[in-house]
mmCIF file with all atom_site columns, C-alpha atoms in Angstrom:
data_model
loop_
_atom_site.group_PDB
_atom_site.id
_atom_site.type_symbol
_atom_site.label_atom_id
_atom_site.label_alt_id
_atom_site.label_comp_id
_atom_site.label_asym_id
_atom_site.label_entity_id
_atom_site.label_seq_id
_atom_site.pdbx_PDB_ins_code
_atom_site.Cartn_x
_atom_site.Cartn_y
_atom_site.Cartn_z
_atom_site.occupancy
_atom_site.B_iso_or_equiv
_atom_site.pdbx_formal_charge
_atom_site.auth_seq_id
_atom_site.auth_comp_id
_atom_site.auth_asym_id
_atom_site.auth_atom_id
_atom_site.pdbx_PDB_model_num
ATOM 1   C CA . VAL Q 1 1   ? 180.059 68.644 65.392 1.00 29.00 ? 1   VAL Q CA 1
ATOM 2   C CA . LEU Q 1 2   ? 183.351 70.267 66.402 1.00 29.00 ? 2   LEU Q CA 1
ATOM 3   C CA . LEU Q 1 3   ? 185.180 68.383 63.637 1.00 29.00 ? 3   LEU Q CA 1
ATOM 4   C CA . LEU Q 1 4   ? 182.644 69.532 61.071 1.00 28.00 ? 4   LEU Q CA 1
ATOM 5   C CA . MET Q 1 5   ? 182.980 73.140 62.219 1.00 30.00 ? 5   MET Q CA 1
ATOM 6   C CA . CYS Q 1 6   ? 186.777 72.984 61.953 1.00 32.00 ? 6   CYS Q CA 1
ATOM 7   C CA . ALA Q 1 7   ? 186.618 71.483 58.472 1.00 33.00 ? 7   ALA Q CA 1
ATOM 8   C CA . ALA Q 1 8   ? 184.204 74.160 57.300 1.00 33.00 ? 8   ALA Q CA 1
ATOM 9   C CA . GLY Q 1 9   ? 186.439 76.887 58.666 1.00 32.00 ? 9   GLY Q CA 1
ATOM 10  C CA . CYS Q 1 10  ? 189.598 76.003 56.717 1.00 32.00 ? 10  CYS Q CA 1
ATOM 11  C CA . THR Q 1 11  ? 189.377 78.755 54.135 1.00 35.00 ? 11  THR Q CA 1
ATOM 12  C CA . GLY Q 1 12  ? 191.795 80.891 52.173 1.00 40.00 ? 12  GLY Q CA 1
ATOM 13  C CA . SER Q 1 13  ? 192.101 80.411 48.434 1.00 39.00 ? 13  SER Q CA 1
ATOM 14  C CA . LEU Q 1 14  ? 191.600 81.958 45.031 1.00 43.00 ? 14  LEU Q CA 1
ATOM 15  C CA . PHE Q 1 15  ? 187.990 80.814 44.962 1.00 42.00 ? 15  PHE Q CA 1
ATOM 16  C CA . SER Q 1 16  ? 185.222 81.449 47.463 1.00 40.00 ? 16  SER Q CA 1
ATOM 17  C CA . GLY Q 1 17  ? 183.824 78.742 49.677 1.00 43.00 ? 17  GLY Q CA 1
ATOM 18  C CA . SER Q 1 18  ? 187.056 76.748 49.800 1.00 49.00 ? 18  SER Q CA 1
ATOM 19  C CA . ILE Q 1 19  ? 187.478 74.221 52.608 1.00 56.00 ? 19  ILE Q CA 1
ATOM 20  C CA . TYR Q 1 20  ? 191.061 73.426 51.610 1.00 64.00 ? 20  TYR Q CA 1
ATOM 21  C CA . ASN Q 1 21  ? 194.379 74.389 53.067 1.00 79.00 ? 21  ASN Q CA 1
ATOM 22  C CA . TRP Q 1 22  ? 196.684 75.001 50.143 1.00 76.00 ? 22  TRP Q CA 1
ATOM 23  C CA . GLN Q 1 23  ? 200.159 76.093 49.188 1.00 85.00 ? 23  GLN Q CA 1
ATOM 24  C CA . VAL Q 1 24  ? 201.586 76.971 45.776 1.00 87.00 ? 24  VAL Q CA 1
ATOM 25  C CA . ARG Q 1 25  ? 205.185 77.512 44.727 1.00 89.00 ? 25  ARG Q CA 1
ATOM 26  C CA . THR Q 1 26  ? 205.894 79.099 41.347 1.00 90.00 ? 26  THR Q CA 1
ATOM 27  C CA . THR Q 1 27  ? 209.064 79.457 39.285 1.00 92.00 ? 27  THR Q CA 1
ATOM 28  C CA . GLY Q 1 28  ? 208.979 81.607 36.174 1.00 93.00 ? 28  GLY Q CA 1
ATOM 29  C CA . THR Q 1 29  ? 210.896 83.695 33.699 1.00 94.00 ? 29  THR Q CA 1
ATOM 30  C CA . THR Q 1 30  ? 210.713 87.464 33.445 1.00 93.00 ? 30  THR Q CA 1
ATOM 31  C CA . VAL Q 1 31  ? 208.144 88.892 31.028 1.00 93.00 ? 31  VAL Q CA 1
ATOM 32  C CA . ALA Q 1 32  ? 209.768 89.835 27.710 1.00 93.00 ? 32  ALA Q CA 1
ATOM 33  C CA . PRO Q 1 33  ? 210.205 93.628 27.314 1.00 91.00 ? 33  PRO Q CA 1
ATOM 34  C CA . SER Q 1 34  ? 208.328 93.551 23.992 1.00 89.00 ? 34  SER Q CA 1
ATOM 35  C CA . PHE Q 1 35  ? 205.135 92.546 25.795 1.00 90.00 ? 35  PHE Q CA 1
ATOM 36  C CA . ASP Q 1 36  ? 205.037 95.718 27.886 1.00 83.00 ? 36  ASP Q CA 1
ATOM 37  C CA . GLN Q 1 37  ? 204.669 97.757 24.685 1.00 83.00 ? 37  GLN Q CA 1
ATOM 38  C CA . THR Q 1 38  ? 201.667 95.773 23.445 1.00 84.00 ? 38  THR Q CA 1
ATOM 39  C CA . PRO Q 1 39  ? 199.274 94.976 26.300 1.00 85.00 ? 39  PRO Q CA 1
ATOM 40  C CA . VAL Q 1 40  ? 197.064 91.908 25.942 1.00 87.00 ? 40  VAL Q CA 1
ATOM 41  C CA . SER Q 1 41  ? 194.023 94.091 26.581 1.00 85.00 ? 41  SER Q CA 1
ATOM 42  C CA . GLU Q 1 42  ? 194.571 95.571 23.123 1.00 86.00 ? 42  GLU Q CA 1
ATOM 43  C CA . LYS Q 1 43  ? 195.627 92.339 21.402 1.00 89.00 ? 43  LYS Q CA 1
ATOM 44  C CA . PRO Q 1 44  ? 193.403 89.222 21.533 1.00 93.00 ? 44  PRO Q CA 1
ATOM 45  C CA . VAL Q 1 45  ? 194.852 86.132 23.182 1.00 96.00 ? 45  VAL Q CA 1
ATOM 46  C CA . ALA Q 1 46  ? 193.952 82.504 22.420 1.00 97.00 ? 46  ALA Q CA 1
ATOM 47  C CA . ILE Q 1 47  ? 194.246 79.399 24.580 1.00 97.00 ? 47  ILE Q CA 1
ATOM 48  C CA . PHE Q 1 48  ? 195.594 76.132 23.180 1.00 98.00 ? 48  PHE Q CA 1
ATOM 49  C CA . PRO Q 1 49  ? 194.442 72.809 24.673 1.00 96.00 ? 49  PRO Q CA 1
ATOM 50  C CA . ALA Q 1 50  ? 196.715 71.650 27.494 1.00 95.00 ? 50  ALA Q CA 1
ATOM 51  C CA . LEU Q 1 51  ? 199.588 69.270 26.841 1.00 94.00 ? 51  LEU Q CA 1
ATOM 52  C CA . SER Q 1 52  ? 200.490 66.334 29.085 1.00 88.00 ? 52  SER Q CA 1
ATOM 53  C CA . GLY Q 1 53  ? 202.685 63.260 29.274 1.00 78.00 ? 53  GLY Q CA 1
ATOM 54  C CA . PRO Q 1 54  ? 201.545 59.711 28.424 1.00 71.00 ? 54  PRO Q CA 1
ATOM 55  C CA . LEU Q 1 55  ? 200.682 58.819 32.030 1.00 70.00 ? 55  LEU Q CA 1
ATOM 56  C CA . LEU Q 1 56  ? 198.319 61.808 32.342 1.00 62.00 ? 56  LEU Q CA 1
ATOM 57  C CA . ARG Q 1 57  ? 196.643 61.504 28.962 1.00 70.00 ? 57  ARG Q CA 1
ATOM 58  C CA . GLY Q 1 58  ? 193.024 62.613 29.327 1.00 61.00 ? 58  GLY Q CA 1
ATOM 59  C CA . ALA Q 1 59  ? 193.469 64.238 32.737 1.00 65.00 ? 59  ALA Q CA 1
ATOM 60  C CA . GLU Q 1 60  ? 194.567 67.509 31.101 1.00 78.00 ? 60  GLU Q CA 1
ATOM 61  C CA . VAL Q 1 61  ? 191.392 67.963 29.050 1.00 81.00 ? 61  VAL Q CA 1
ATOM 62  C CA . ALA Q 1 62  ? 189.693 70.575 31.272 1.00 88.00 ? 62  ALA Q CA 1
ATOM 63  C CA . VAL Q 1 63  ? 192.801 72.636 32.110 1.00 93.00 ? 63  VAL Q CA 1
ATOM 64  C CA . ALA Q 1 64  ? 192.340 75.086 29.223 1.00 95.00 ? 64  ALA Q CA 1
ATOM 65  C CA . TYR Q 1 65  ? 188.664 75.508 30.163 1.00 95.00 ? 65  TYR Q CA 1
ATOM 66  C CA . HIS Q 1 66  ? 189.569 76.388 33.755 1.00 95.00 ? 66  HIS Q CA 1
ATOM 67  C CA . LEU Q 1 67  ? 192.183 78.857 32.497 1.00 96.00 ? 67  LEU Q CA 1
ATOM 68  C CA . ALA Q 1 68  ? 189.596 80.611 30.329 1.00 96.00 ? 68  ALA Q CA 1
ATOM 69  C CA . LYS Q 1 69  ? 187.199 80.896 33.252 1.00 95.00 ? 69  LYS Q CA 1
ATOM 70  C CA . LEU Q 1 70  ? 189.938 82.339 35.450 1.00 94.00 ? 70  LEU Q CA 1
ATOM 71  C CA . LEU Q 1 71  ? 190.831 84.926 32.810 1.00 95.00 ? 71  LEU Q CA 1
ATOM 72  C CA . GLU Q 1 72  ? 187.187 86.036 32.698 1.00 94.00 ? 72  GLU Q CA 1
ATOM 73  C CA . LYS Q 1 73  ? 187.422 86.943 36.393 1.00 94.00 ? 73  LYS Q CA 1
ATOM 74  C CA . MET Q 1 74  ? 191.020 88.107 36.687 1.00 94.00 ? 74  MET Q CA 1
ATOM 75  C CA . THR Q 1 75  ? 191.308 90.018 33.392 1.00 93.00 ? 75  THR Q CA 1
ATOM 76  C CA . PRO Q 1 76  ? 187.767 90.993 32.309 1.00 93.00 ? 76  PRO Q CA 1
ATOM 77  C CA . ASN Q 1 77  ? 189.116 93.527 29.779 1.00 92.00 ? 77  ASN Q CA 1
ATOM 78  C CA . TRP Q 1 78  ? 191.100 90.959 27.827 1.00 94.00 ? 78  TRP Q CA 1
ATOM 79  C CA . LYS Q 1 79  ? 189.798 89.608 24.534 1.00 94.00 ? 79  LYS Q CA 1
ATOM 80  C CA . VAL Q 1 80  ? 190.148 85.851 24.995 1.00 96.00 ? 80  VAL Q CA 1
ATOM 81  C CA . VAL Q 1 81  ? 189.562 83.146 22.372 1.00 97.00 ? 81  VAL Q CA 1
ATOM 82  C CA . ASP Q 1 82  ? 188.788 80.039 24.417 1.00 97.00 ? 82  ASP Q CA 1
ATOM 83  C CA . GLU Q 1 83  ? 189.770 76.465 23.592 1.00 96.00 ? 83  GLU Q CA 1
ATOM 84  C CA . GLN Q 1 84  ? 186.534 75.658 21.755 1.00 97.00 ? 84  GLN Q CA 1
ATOM 85  C CA . ALA Q 1 85  ? 186.760 78.681 19.453 1.00 97.00 ? 85  ALA Q CA 1
ATOM 86  C CA . THR Q 1 86  ? 190.493 78.091 18.969 1.00 98.00 ? 86  THR Q CA 1
ATOM 87  C CA . LEU Q 1 87  ? 190.091 74.494 17.800 1.00 97.00 ? 87  LEU Q CA 1
ATOM 88  C CA . THR Q 1 88  ? 187.102 75.402 15.639 1.00 98.00 ? 88  THR Q CA 1
ATOM 89  C CA . GLY Q 1 89  ? 189.070 78.169 13.925 1.00 98.00 ? 89  GLY Q CA 1
ATOM 90  C CA . ILE Q 1 90  ? 192.053 75.894 13.344 1.00 98.00 ? 90  ILE Q CA 1
ATOM 91  C CA . ASN Q 1 91  ? 190.007 73.053 11.858 1.00 98.00 ? 91  ASN Q CA 1
ATOM 92  C CA . THR Q 1 92  ? 187.620 75.090 9.703  1.00 98.00 ? 92  THR Q CA 1
ATOM 93  C CA . ASN Q 1 93  ? 190.565 76.921 8.161  1.00 98.00 ? 93  ASN Q CA 1
ATOM 94  C CA . GLY Q 1 94  ? 192.328 73.723 7.127  1.00 97.00 ? 94  GLY Q CA 1
ATOM 95  C CA . LEU Q 1 95  ? 195.137 73.922 9.693  1.00 98.00 ? 95  LEU Q CA 1
ATOM 96  C CA . GLY Q 1 96  ? 194.251 70.791 11.636 1.00 97.00 ? 96  GLY Q CA 1
ATOM 97  C CA . THR Q 1 97  ? 197.160 68.719 10.307 1.00 97.00 ? 97  THR Q CA 1
ATOM 98  C CA . ASP Q 1 98  ? 199.638 71.532 10.932 1.00 97.00 ? 98  ASP Q CA 1
ATOM 99  C CA . TYR Q 1 99  ? 198.377 71.984 14.474 1.00 98.00 ? 99  TYR Q CA 1
ATOM 100 C CA . ILE Q 1 100 ? 198.563 68.259 15.273 1.00 96.00 ? 100 ILE Q CA 1
ATOM 101 C CA . ARG Q 1 101 ? 202.169 68.141 14.072 1.00 97.00 ? 101 ARG Q CA 1
ATOM 102 C CA . MET Q 1 102 ? 203.103 71.248 16.055 1.00 97.00 ? 102 MET Q CA 1
ATOM 103 C CA . ARG Q 1 103 ? 201.387 69.858 19.168 1.00 95.00 ? 103 ARG Q CA 1
ATOM 104 C CA . ARG Q 1 104 ? 203.244 66.553 18.938 1.00 94.00 ? 104 ARG Q CA 1
ATOM 105 C CA . ASP Q 1 105 ? 206.560 68.372 18.596 1.00 94.00 ? 105 ASP Q CA 1
ATOM 106 C CA . ALA Q 1 106 ? 205.690 70.643 21.531 1.00 95.00 ? 106 ALA Q CA 1
ATOM 107 C CA . GLU Q 1 107 ? 205.075 67.666 23.812 1.00 91.00 ? 107 GLU Q CA 1
ATOM 108 C CA . ASP Q 1 108 ? 208.768 66.777 23.540 1.00 89.00 ? 108 ASP Q CA 1
ATOM 109 C CA . ALA Q 1 109 ? 210.494 70.062 22.657 1.00 90.00 ? 109 ALA Q CA 1
ATOM 110 C CA . HIS Q 1 110 ? 208.431 72.575 24.691 1.00 91.00 ? 110 HIS Q CA 1
ATOM 111 C CA . ILE Q 1 111 ? 208.408 74.923 21.693 1.00 95.00 ? 111 ILE Q CA 1
ATOM 112 C CA . LEU Q 1 112 ? 205.651 76.056 19.313 1.00 96.00 ? 112 LEU Q CA 1
ATOM 113 C CA . GLU Q 1 113 ? 207.006 76.124 15.768 1.00 96.00 ? 113 GLU Q CA 1
ATOM 114 C CA . ARG Q 1 114 ? 206.971 79.688 14.402 1.00 96.00 ? 114 ARG Q CA 1
ATOM 115 C CA . GLU Q 1 115 ? 205.421 79.293 10.942 1.00 97.00 ? 115 GLU Q CA 1
ATOM 116 C CA . THR Q 1 116 ? 202.487 77.191 12.121 1.00 97.00 ? 116 THR Q CA 1
ATOM 117 C CA . LEU Q 1 117 ? 201.995 79.466 15.111 1.00 97.00 ? 117 LEU Q CA 1
ATOM 118 C CA . LYS Q 1 118 ? 201.891 82.468 12.791 1.00 97.00 ? 118 LYS Q CA 1
ATOM 119 C CA . LYS Q 1 119 ? 199.287 80.834 10.512 1.00 98.00 ? 119 LYS Q CA 1
ATOM 120 C CA . ILE Q 1 120 ? 197.065 79.936 13.451 1.00 98.00 ? 120 ILE Q CA 1
ATOM 121 C CA . GLY Q 1 121 ? 197.384 83.387 14.974 1.00 97.00 ? 121 GLY Q CA 1
ATOM 122 C CA . ALA Q 1 122 ? 196.360 84.946 11.663 1.00 97.00 ? 122 ALA Q CA 1
ATOM 123 C CA . VAL Q 1 123 ? 193.211 82.846 11.180 1.00 97.00 ? 123 VAL Q CA 1
ATOM 124 C CA . LEU Q 1 124 ? 192.174 83.346 14.814 1.00 97.00 ? 124 LEU Q CA 1
ATOM 125 C CA . GLY Q 1 125 ? 192.909 87.066 14.720 1.00 96.00 ? 125 GLY Q CA 1
ATOM 126 C CA . VAL Q 1 126 ? 195.067 86.910 17.863 1.00 96.00 ? 126 VAL Q CA 1
ATOM 127 C CA . ARG Q 1 127 ? 198.465 88.287 18.808 1.00 95.00 ? 127 ARG Q CA 1
ATOM 128 C CA . TYR Q 1 128 ? 199.210 86.028 21.786 1.00 96.00 ? 128 TYR Q CA 1
ATOM 129 C CA . ILE Q 1 129 ? 198.599 82.368 22.627 1.00 97.00 ? 129 ILE Q CA 1
ATOM 130 C CA . PHE Q 1 130 ? 198.656 80.626 26.010 1.00 98.00 ? 130 PHE Q CA 1
ATOM 131 C CA . GLN Q 1 131 ? 199.976 77.043 26.081 1.00 97.00 ? 131 GLN Q CA 1
ATOM 132 C CA . PRO Q 1 132 ? 199.240 75.206 29.357 1.00 96.00 ? 132 PRO Q CA 1
ATOM 133 C CA . ARG Q 1 133 ? 200.759 71.841 30.244 1.00 94.00 ? 133 ARG Q CA 1
ATOM 134 C CA . MET Q 1 134 ? 199.819 69.434 33.028 1.00 88.00 ? 134 MET Q CA 1
ATOM 135 C CA . VAL Q 1 135 ? 203.073 68.023 34.323 1.00 88.00 ? 135 VAL Q CA 1
ATOM 136 C CA . SER Q 1 136 ? 201.790 65.891 37.210 1.00 73.00 ? 136 SER Q CA 1
ATOM 137 C CA . TYR Q 1 137 ? 198.687 65.271 39.297 1.00 77.00 ? 137 TYR Q CA 1
ATOM 138 C CA . THR Q 1 138 ? 198.025 62.908 42.202 1.00 74.00 ? 138 THR Q CA 1
ATOM 139 C CA . GLN Q 1 139 ? 195.166 62.389 44.656 1.00 68.00 ? 139 GLN Q CA 1
ATOM 140 C CA . THR Q 1 140 ? 195.431 60.670 48.044 1.00 69.00 ? 140 THR Q CA 1
ATOM 141 C CA . MET Q 1 141 ? 192.964 59.836 50.812 1.00 59.00 ? 141 MET Q CA 1
ATOM 142 C CA . THR Q 1 142 ? 194.057 58.635 54.266 1.00 60.00 ? 142 THR Q CA 1
ATOM 143 C CA . GLU Q 1 143 ? 191.660 57.292 56.872 1.00 59.00 ? 143 GLU Q CA 1
ATOM 144 C CA . ARG Q 1 144 ? 191.963 58.664 60.407 1.00 56.00 ? 144 ARG Q CA 1
ATOM 145 C CA . TRP Q 1 145 ? 190.172 57.656 63.573 1.00 53.00 ? 145 TRP Q CA 1
ATOM 146 C CA . LYS Q 1 146 ? 188.516 54.555 62.161 1.00 56.00 ? 146 LYS Q CA 1
ATOM 147 C CA . PHE Q 1 147 ? 186.779 52.328 64.698 1.00 53.00 ? 147 PHE Q CA 1
ATOM 148 C CA . PRO Q 1 148 ? 188.351 48.814 64.791 1.00 60.00 ? 148 PRO Q CA 1
ATOM 149 C CA . GLY Q 1 149 ? 186.056 46.159 63.357 1.00 59.00 ? 149 GLY Q CA 1
ATOM 150 C CA . ALA Q 1 150 ? 183.537 48.697 62.067 1.00 56.00 ? 150 ALA Q CA 1
ATOM 151 C CA . ASP Q 1 151 ? 183.244 50.475 58.743 1.00 58.00 ? 151 ASP Q CA 1
ATOM 152 C CA . LEU Q 1 152 ? 182.958 53.855 60.437 1.00 54.00 ? 152 LEU Q CA 1
ATOM 153 C CA . ARG Q 1 153 ? 185.363 56.712 59.793 1.00 54.00 ? 153 ARG Q CA 1
ATOM 154 C CA . LEU Q 1 154 ? 185.322 59.938 61.717 1.00 54.00 ? 154 LEU Q CA 1
ATOM 155 C CA . VAL Q 1 155 ? 187.781 61.790 59.482 1.00 55.00 ? 155 VAL Q CA 1
ATOM 156 C CA . GLN Q 1 156 ? 189.644 61.299 56.220 1.00 60.00 ? 156 GLN Q CA 1
ATOM 157 C CA . THR Q 1 157 ? 192.634 63.350 55.151 1.00 67.00 ? 157 THR Q CA 1
ATOM 158 C CA . ARG Q 1 158 ? 192.252 64.271 51.487 1.00 66.00 ? 158 ARG Q CA 1
ATOM 159 C CA . SER Q 1 159 ? 195.033 65.826 49.462 1.00 67.00 ? 159 SER Q CA 1
ATOM 160 C CA . SER Q 1 160 ? 196.229 66.471 45.922 1.00 75.00 ? 160 SER Q CA 1
ATOM 161 C CA . ASN Q 1 161 ? 199.471 67.539 44.339 1.00 82.00 ? 161 ASN Q CA 1
ATOM 162 C CA . MET Q 1 162 ? 199.452 69.264 40.957 1.00 83.00 ? 162 MET Q CA 1
ATOM 163 C CA . ARG Q 1 163 ? 202.177 70.711 38.768 1.00 90.00 ? 163 ARG Q CA 1
ATOM 164 C CA . ILE Q 1 164 ? 201.208 72.882 35.781 1.00 92.00 ? 164 ILE Q CA 1
ATOM 165 C CA . SER Q 1 165 ? 203.354 74.953 33.440 1.00 95.00 ? 165 SER Q CA 1
ATOM 166 C CA . LEU Q 1 166 ? 202.099 77.884 31.384 1.00 97.00 ? 166 LEU Q CA 1
ATOM 167 C CA . GLN Q 1 167 ? 203.676 79.647 28.411 1.00 97.00 ? 167 GLN Q CA 1
ATOM 168 C CA . LEU Q 1 168 ? 202.669 82.811 26.578 1.00 97.00 ? 168 LEU Q CA 1
ATOM 169 C CA . TRP Q 1 169 ? 203.767 83.031 22.928 1.00 97.00 ? 169 TRP Q CA 1
ATOM 170 C CA . ASP Q 1 170 ? 203.719 85.885 20.440 1.00 96.00 ? 170 ASP Q CA 1
ATOM 171 C CA . ALA Q 1 171 ? 201.945 84.351 17.457 1.00 96.00 ? 171 ALA Q CA 1
ATOM 172 C CA . THR Q 1 172 ? 203.300 86.930 14.997 1.00 95.00 ? 172 THR Q CA 1
ATOM 173 C CA . THR Q 1 173 ? 206.995 86.546 15.816 1.00 96.00 ? 173 THR Q CA 1
ATOM 174 C CA . GLY Q 1 174 ? 207.319 83.191 17.568 1.00 97.00 ? 174 GLY Q CA 1
ATOM 175 C CA . GLU Q 1 175 ? 208.768 84.858 20.658 1.00 97.00 ? 175 GLU Q CA 1
ATOM 176 C CA . LEU Q 1 176 ? 208.274 83.167 24.015 1.00 97.00 ? 176 LEU Q CA 1
ATOM 177 C CA . ILE Q 1 177 ? 206.938 86.077 26.072 1.00 96.00 ? 177 ILE Q CA 1
ATOM 178 C CA . TRP Q 1 178 ? 206.783 84.316 29.433 1.00 96.00 ? 178 TRP Q CA 1
ATOM 179 C CA . SER Q 1 179 ? 206.980 80.859 30.959 1.00 96.00 ? 179 SER Q CA 1
ATOM 180 C CA . SER Q 1 180 ? 206.315 79.584 34.466 1.00 95.00 ? 180 SER Q CA 1
ATOM 181 C CA . VAL Q 1 181 ? 205.587 76.421 36.398 1.00 94.00 ? 181 VAL Q CA 1
ATOM 182 C CA . ALA Q 1 182 ? 203.586 76.049 39.612 1.00 92.00 ? 182 ALA Q CA 1
ATOM 183 C CA . GLU Q 1 183 ? 203.315 73.182 42.066 1.00 91.00 ? 183 GLU Q CA 1
ATOM 184 C CA . SER Q 1 184 ? 200.334 73.167 44.389 1.00 85.00 ? 184 SER Q CA 1
ATOM 185 C CA . VAL Q 1 185 ? 199.363 71.079 47.395 1.00 83.00 ? 185 VAL Q CA 1
ATOM 186 C CA . LEU Q 1 186 ? 195.749 71.085 48.600 1.00 74.00 ? 186 LEU Q CA 1
ATOM 187 C CA . ALA Q 1 187 ? 194.650 69.231 51.732 1.00 71.00 ? 187 ALA Q CA 1
ATOM 188 C CA . ASN Q 1 188 ? 191.619 68.920 53.948 1.00 66.00 ? 188 ASN Q CA 1
ATOM 189 C CA . GLU Q 1 189 ? 190.168 66.738 56.660 1.00 56.00 ? 189 GLU Q CA 1
ATOM 190 C CA . ALA Q 1 190 ? 186.512 65.814 56.288 1.00 56.00 ? 190 ALA Q CA 1
ATOM 191 C CA . VAL Q 1 191 ? 183.978 63.125 57.050 1.00 49.00 ? 191 VAL Q CA 1
ATOM 192 C CA . SER Q 1 192 ? 183.019 62.686 53.394 1.00 54.00 ? 192 SER Q CA 1
ATOM 193 C CA . GLN Q 1 193 ? 184.804 60.343 50.988 1.00 56.00 ? 193 GLN Q CA 1
ATOM 194 C CA . ASP Q 1 194 ? 185.052 62.917 48.180 1.00 59.00 ? 194 ASP Q CA 1
ATOM 195 C CA . PRO Q 1 195 ? 188.592 63.543 46.893 1.00 58.00 ? 195 PRO Q CA 1
ATOM 196 C CA . VAL Q 1 196 ? 190.194 66.912 46.303 1.00 63.00 ? 196 VAL Q CA 1
ATOM 197 C CA . PHE Q 1 197 ? 188.775 67.468 42.845 1.00 77.00 ? 197 PHE Q CA 1
ATOM 198 C CA . LEU Q 1 198 ? 190.975 68.306 39.873 1.00 77.00 ? 198 LEU Q CA 1
ATOM 199 C CA . GLU Q 1 199 ? 188.949 71.454 39.177 1.00 82.00 ? 199 GLU Q CA 1
ATOM 200 C CA . ASP Q 1 200 ? 189.796 72.944 42.568 1.00 83.00 ? 200 ASP Q CA 1
ATOM 201 C CA . ALA Q 1 201 ? 193.485 72.087 42.235 1.00 84.00 ? 201 ALA Q CA 1
ATOM 202 C CA . ALA Q 1 202 ? 193.608 73.512 38.699 1.00 87.00 ? 202 ALA Q CA 1
ATOM 203 C CA . ARG Q 1 203 ? 191.940 76.779 39.700 1.00 88.00 ? 203 ARG Q CA 1
ATOM 204 C CA . VAL Q 1 204 ? 194.369 77.334 42.566 1.00 89.00 ? 204 VAL Q CA 1
ATOM 205 C CA . THR Q 1 205 ? 197.425 76.414 40.476 1.00 92.00 ? 205 THR Q CA 1
ATOM 206 C CA . LEU Q 1 206 ? 196.477 78.405 37.364 1.00 94.00 ? 206 LEU Q CA 1
ATOM 207 C CA . GLY Q 1 207 ? 195.306 81.324 39.464 1.00 93.00 ? 207 GLY Q CA 1
ATOM 208 C CA . SER Q 1 208 ? 198.721 81.522 41.130 1.00 93.00 ? 208 SER Q CA 1
ATOM 209 C CA . LEU Q 1 209 ? 200.469 81.421 37.750 1.00 95.00 ? 209 LEU Q CA 1
ATOM 210 C CA . MET Q 1 210 ? 198.320 84.213 36.352 1.00 95.00 ? 210 MET Q CA 1
ATOM 211 C CA . SER Q 1 211 ? 198.720 86.274 39.506 1.00 93.00 ? 211 SER Q CA 1
ATOM 212 C CA . ASP Q 1 212 ? 202.496 86.095 39.052 1.00 92.00 ? 212 ASP Q CA 1
ATOM 213 C CA . PHE Q 1 213 ? 202.193 87.116 35.400 1.00 94.00 ? 213 PHE Q CA 1
ATOM 214 C CA . LEU Q 1 214 ? 199.894 90.058 36.051 1.00 92.00 ? 214 LEU Q CA 1
ATOM 215 C CA . ASN Q 1 215 ? 202.143 91.296 38.854 1.00 89.00 ? 215 ASN Q CA 1
ATOM 216 C CA . ARG Q 1 216 ? 205.298 90.703 36.758 1.00 83.00 ? 216 ARG Q CA 1
ATOM 217 C CA . GLN Q 1 217 ? 206.714 88.344 39.388 1.00 72.00 ? 217 GLN Q CA 1
#
């Protein structure tokens, strides 16, 4: 009972009801001076699907969704075009091939090509575009206090390590407004065998990135 009470009391995160201990370290550029003259609240911003490396292919799928949900809470006055509306606008306006080419180039060069970016921004009606990237993600579970000869565990240590980068581009000029990367570590001890879920790690990591951006840190 005491162990359960301790596990339930480990709180302190960007989302309510957390039972994780977590730490995040961020490293980012300064926000371009041009951005301060045109706040996002007055200029719509779109979210591109997250990029990733070959070893993480598929794991990055929900990152853009979690970013959109965070923006709803952290910046309710922003006009945000989420991933679904972004991809729909790109494809229905005949820019699918251009976007695929730009995305492939961005995976290696970390840059969104200006002319394609400008076309996409125009059809979406946005001034700015967020480009997230999942750099790494691992999950570990370590058994503690297991009775010898019996399949009975009192506690398991669960942890995850995630690294995400986030860029903000000006779709009209091709200027990189801001770029940052965050590495997060989430850990918890519990009697269940559930891992630290990717959603929780993504919300903490992206929330820290956006907090830095909004506070110009």
